Short mmCIF file of C-alpha atoms and ligand atoms in Angstrom, two decimals:
data_model
loop_
_atom_site.label_atom_id
_atom_site.label_comp_id
_atom_site.label_asym_id
_atom_site.label_seq_id
_atom_site.Cartn_x
_atom_site.Cartn_y
_atom_site.Cartn_z
CA MET A 17 4.20 138.61 15.94
CA ASN A 18 0.75 139.43 14.60
CA LEU A 19 -1.27 142.61 14.89
CA ARG A 20 -5.02 142.86 14.27
CA ILE A 21 -5.54 145.43 11.53
CA ALA A 22 -8.77 147.06 10.35
CA ARG A 23 -7.17 148.80 7.40
CA LEU A 24 -4.15 150.53 5.95
CA HIS A 25 -4.30 153.59 3.76
CA HIS A 26 -2.03 156.02 1.91
CA PRO A 27 -2.18 158.95 1.48
CA VAL A 28 -3.91 160.13 4.65
CA THR A 29 -4.24 163.92 4.87
CA ALA A 30 -7.01 164.31 7.47
CA LEU A 31 -5.38 162.70 10.53
CA GLY A 32 -2.23 164.55 11.50
CA PRO A 33 0.05 167.01 9.70
CA GLY A 34 1.19 166.51 6.12
CA ILE A 35 0.86 163.39 4.01
CA ARG A 36 0.69 160.24 6.09
CA LEU A 37 0.40 156.51 6.27
CA GLY A 38 -2.76 155.44 8.12
CA ILE A 39 -2.82 152.26 10.21
CA TRP A 40 -6.13 151.35 11.90
CA THR A 41 -5.91 148.55 14.43
CA GLN A 42 -8.84 146.18 14.92
CA GLY A 43 -10.44 145.55 18.31
CA CYS A 44 -11.81 147.98 20.89
CA SER A 45 -13.57 147.08 24.14
CA LEU A 46 -14.14 150.67 25.30
CA ALA A 47 -17.49 150.93 23.49
CA CYS A 48 -17.78 154.72 23.72
CA PRO A 49 -21.47 155.69 23.23
CA GLY A 50 -21.69 157.44 19.87
CA CYS A 51 -18.55 155.79 18.45
CA LEU A 52 -18.43 156.28 14.67
CA SER A 53 -16.24 153.21 14.09
CA ARG A 54 -18.17 150.30 15.56
CA ASP A 55 -16.81 148.13 12.75
CA THR A 56 -13.41 148.21 14.50
CA TRP A 57 -14.69 146.80 17.81
CA SER A 58 -14.53 143.04 17.15
CA ALA A 59 -11.20 141.40 17.94
CA GLY A 60 -11.44 138.22 15.90
CA PRO A 61 -8.27 136.41 14.81
CA GLU A 62 -9.26 136.81 11.15
CA HIS A 63 -7.94 140.39 11.36
CA ALA A 64 -4.42 139.35 12.38
CA VAL A 65 -1.52 140.05 10.03
CA PRO A 66 2.22 139.83 10.68
CA VAL A 67 3.73 143.08 11.96
CA ARG A 68 6.46 142.51 9.37
CA SER A 69 3.93 142.81 6.53
CA VAL A 70 2.63 146.13 7.92
CA LEU A 71 6.20 147.43 8.09
CA ASP A 72 6.80 146.24 4.52
CA TRP A 73 3.69 148.14 3.41
CA CYS A 74 5.02 151.29 5.13
CA GLU A 75 8.44 150.81 3.57
CA GLY A 76 6.81 150.46 0.17
CA HIS A 77 5.49 154.01 0.50
CA ALA A 78 8.72 155.56 1.76
CA ALA A 79 9.48 157.09 -1.64
CA ASP A 80 6.04 158.72 -1.84
CA GLY A 81 6.82 161.81 0.22
CA VAL A 82 5.40 160.55 3.50
CA ASP A 83 5.63 162.94 6.49
CA GLY A 84 4.41 160.63 9.23
CA VAL A 85 2.38 157.68 10.40
CA SER A 86 -1.04 157.89 12.08
CA LEU A 87 -2.06 154.92 14.23
CA SER A 88 -5.70 154.74 15.17
CA GLY A 89 -8.37 152.16 15.74
CA GLY A 90 -10.03 150.40 17.21
CA GLU A 91 -7.96 150.77 20.34
CA PRO A 92 -4.23 150.35 19.63
CA SER A 93 -3.40 149.83 23.31
CA GLU A 94 -5.33 146.53 23.36
CA GLN A 95 -2.39 144.92 21.53
CA PRO A 96 0.53 146.30 23.53
CA GLU A 97 3.25 143.85 22.48
CA ALA A 98 2.44 143.94 18.78
CA LEU A 99 2.06 147.72 18.92
CA GLY A 100 5.50 147.98 20.54
CA GLU A 101 7.03 145.81 17.82
CA LEU A 102 5.36 147.86 15.09
CA LEU A 103 6.58 151.11 16.63
CA ASN A 104 10.09 149.74 16.96
CA GLY A 105 10.14 149.16 13.23
CA LEU A 106 8.57 152.54 12.52
CA ALA A 107 11.02 154.32 14.82
CA GLU A 108 13.92 152.91 12.78
CA ARG A 109 12.30 154.34 9.69
CA ARG A 110 11.64 157.67 11.44
CA GLU A 111 15.40 158.15 11.61
CA ARG A 112 15.76 157.33 7.93
CA TYR A 113 12.75 159.20 6.52
CA HIS A 114 12.01 161.83 9.21
CA TRP A 115 8.51 160.44 9.78
CA ASP A 116 6.64 161.47 12.92
CA LEU A 117 4.62 158.83 14.78
CA LEU A 118 1.21 159.88 16.12
CA CYS A 119 -1.27 157.55 17.88
CA TRP A 120 -4.93 157.88 18.96
CA THR A 121 -6.15 156.13 22.10
CA GLY A 122 -9.36 156.13 24.12
CA LEU A 123 -7.23 155.93 27.29
CA GLU A 124 -5.74 158.82 29.22
CA GLU A 125 -1.99 159.36 28.83
CA ALA A 126 -0.96 157.67 32.10
CA GLU A 127 -3.17 154.64 31.38
CA PHE A 128 -1.71 154.27 27.89
CA ALA A 129 1.86 154.64 29.19
CA ALA A 130 1.25 151.96 31.83
CA ARG A 131 -0.35 149.52 29.38
CA CYS A 132 2.00 150.12 26.44
CA PRO A 133 5.32 151.40 27.86
CA ALA A 134 7.36 150.34 24.82
CA ALA A 135 5.03 152.06 22.36
CA TYR A 136 4.65 155.14 24.55
CA GLY A 137 8.42 155.62 24.63
CA LEU A 138 8.61 155.63 20.82
CA LEU A 139 5.75 157.94 19.89
CA ASP A 140 6.07 161.62 18.94
CA GLY A 141 2.54 162.34 20.04
CA LEU A 142 -0.60 160.87 21.51
CA VAL A 143 -4.25 161.86 21.15
CA THR A 144 -5.88 160.73 24.38
CA GLY A 145 -9.27 160.15 25.92
CA PRO A 146 -12.52 158.40 25.08
CA TYR A 147 -14.98 159.89 22.62
CA ARG A 148 -17.75 161.66 24.55
CA ALA A 149 -20.75 162.46 22.38
CA ALA A 150 -21.99 165.08 24.85
CA GLU A 151 -18.74 167.02 24.28
CA ALA A 152 -18.54 166.37 20.53
CA GLY A 153 -16.39 168.75 18.49
CA GLY A 154 -12.96 169.19 20.08
CA GLY A 155 -9.66 170.54 18.83
CA ARG A 156 -8.04 169.58 15.55
CA TRP A 157 -7.94 165.83 14.86
CA ARG A 158 -10.14 165.15 17.91
CA GLY A 159 -13.78 164.16 18.19
CA SER A 160 -14.70 165.61 21.59
CA ALA A 161 -13.54 168.41 23.85
CA ASN A 162 -12.15 166.11 26.57
CA GLN A 163 -9.56 164.65 24.20
CA ARG A 164 -5.99 165.95 24.30
CA LEU A 165 -3.25 166.17 21.66
CA ILE A 166 0.00 165.64 23.58
CA PRO A 167 3.39 166.09 21.88
CA LEU A 168 5.95 163.71 23.42
CA THR A 169 9.18 164.62 21.61
CA ALA A 170 10.87 167.65 20.05
CA LEU A 171 9.62 166.48 16.63
CA GLY A 172 6.12 166.16 18.07
CA ARG A 173 6.26 169.65 19.56
CA GLU A 174 7.44 171.01 16.20
CA ARG A 175 4.71 169.32 14.17
CA TYR A 176 1.69 169.20 16.52
CA GLY A 177 2.47 172.15 18.82
CA PRO A 178 0.28 174.66 16.93
CA TRP A 179 -2.73 172.35 17.22
CA THR A 180 -2.85 171.33 20.88
CA GLY A 181 -5.72 173.70 21.78
CA THR A 182 -9.04 172.11 22.63
CA GLU A 183 -11.18 174.47 20.54
CA PRO A 184 -11.75 173.78 16.83
CA ALA A 185 -9.26 175.88 14.84
CA PRO A 186 -11.31 178.41 12.82
CA ASP A 187 -8.88 178.34 9.90
CA ALA A 188 -8.38 174.57 9.87
CA PRO A 189 -8.73 173.15 6.37
CA GLY A 190 -11.30 170.50 5.51
CA GLU A 191 -10.50 167.42 7.55
CA LEU A 192 -12.35 164.57 5.89
CA GLN A 193 -11.23 162.27 3.12
CA PHE A 194 -13.40 159.82 1.25
CA GLN A 195 -12.26 156.61 -0.31
CA VAL A 196 -14.41 154.27 -2.37
CA GLU A 197 -13.39 150.62 -2.46
CA SER A 198 -15.60 148.12 -4.21
CA ASP A 199 -19.03 148.59 -2.55
CA ARG A 200 -17.76 150.54 0.48
CA VAL A 201 -17.27 154.24 1.16
CA TYR A 202 -14.63 155.00 3.79
CA VAL A 203 -14.46 158.32 5.63
CA ILE A 204 -11.00 159.19 6.94
CA GLY A 205 -10.62 161.90 9.56
CA VAL A 206 -12.64 163.10 12.53
CA PRO A 207 -16.19 164.13 11.57
CA ARG A 208 -17.78 167.12 13.30
CA PRO A 209 -21.21 166.87 14.96
CA GLY A 210 -23.82 166.30 12.27
CA ASP A 211 -21.30 165.28 9.59
CA PRO A 212 -22.32 161.58 9.44
CA ALA A 213 -25.97 162.46 8.70
CA ARG A 214 -24.87 165.15 6.21
CA ILE A 215 -22.61 162.68 4.42
CA GLN A 216 -25.39 160.10 4.22
CA ARG A 217 -27.83 162.72 2.82
CA ALA A 218 -25.29 164.02 0.30
CA LEU A 219 -24.60 160.51 -0.96
CA ALA A 220 -28.32 159.75 -1.20
CA GLN A 221 -28.86 162.92 -3.29
CA ARG A 222 -26.28 161.51 -5.71
CA GLY A 223 -28.01 158.14 -5.83
CA VAL A 224 -25.66 156.32 -3.43
CA MET A 225 -27.82 154.56 -0.82
CA LEU A 226 -25.92 153.09 2.12
CA ASP A 227 -27.03 149.63 3.32
CA GLY A 228 -25.33 150.10 6.64
CA VAL A 229 -23.13 152.61 8.46
CA THR A 230 -20.40 152.09 11.05
CA TRP A 231 -21.93 154.48 13.59
CA ARG A 232 -25.09 152.37 14.15
CA PRO A 233 -25.30 148.75 15.41
S1 SF4 B 20 -14.35 156.06 19.78
FE1 SF4 B 20 -12.41 154.91 19.60
S2 SF4 B 20 -11.99 154.24 21.71
FE2 SF4 B 20 -14.16 154.80 21.66
S3 SF4 B 20 -15.27 152.90 21.15
FE3 SF4 B 20 -14.86 153.94 19.21
S4 SF4 B 20 -12.96 153.01 18.47
FE4 SF4 B 20 -13.10 152.56 20.68
#
């Protein structure tokens, strides 16, 4: 089975606890106003890769001290069967490597569970709700105050429990990572209000002019 993928990255330290594997699915029809990741909206077949190859990539990092896997998008729930197959494979590895499995969705918990029952039953935690620009700046690893971090298992309660509040944690460490690949700069994490413009200005001051950004059409 194939899964549309926007990108894979290791190590991810700004989306979930510890050192993580990041899997961004491709395709989102929710079109939240103010979305910072418009590049993940299109659902073309050119983004499809075998689930097996994603699992092989994860396995290849197993010896690197990985604590968990963060699945984001795009909207992961728009590929329910492939997401279920991926999580099946990851859940096997969770037993072996003690990884936790955390997923972001623009749906509410009940909607996600109804659309993706197999995936829902395998996750340790879910970050739910659409991004709402008018409520920008929610709790840790969330973009707006309506979004919830919901532990679903004992492992999830252990690892995410301290961070379920909806207010930004005052002592939270810096939550953005930057990665430069060829002629692209990737920002990993959940920017706070004003961060995108600040990032663009800071890059410009260092002579890096961006031709386009993912938060504007
Ligand atoms: S914020 Fe997330 S759910 Fe909303 S449009 Fe962007 S990618 Fe889709």
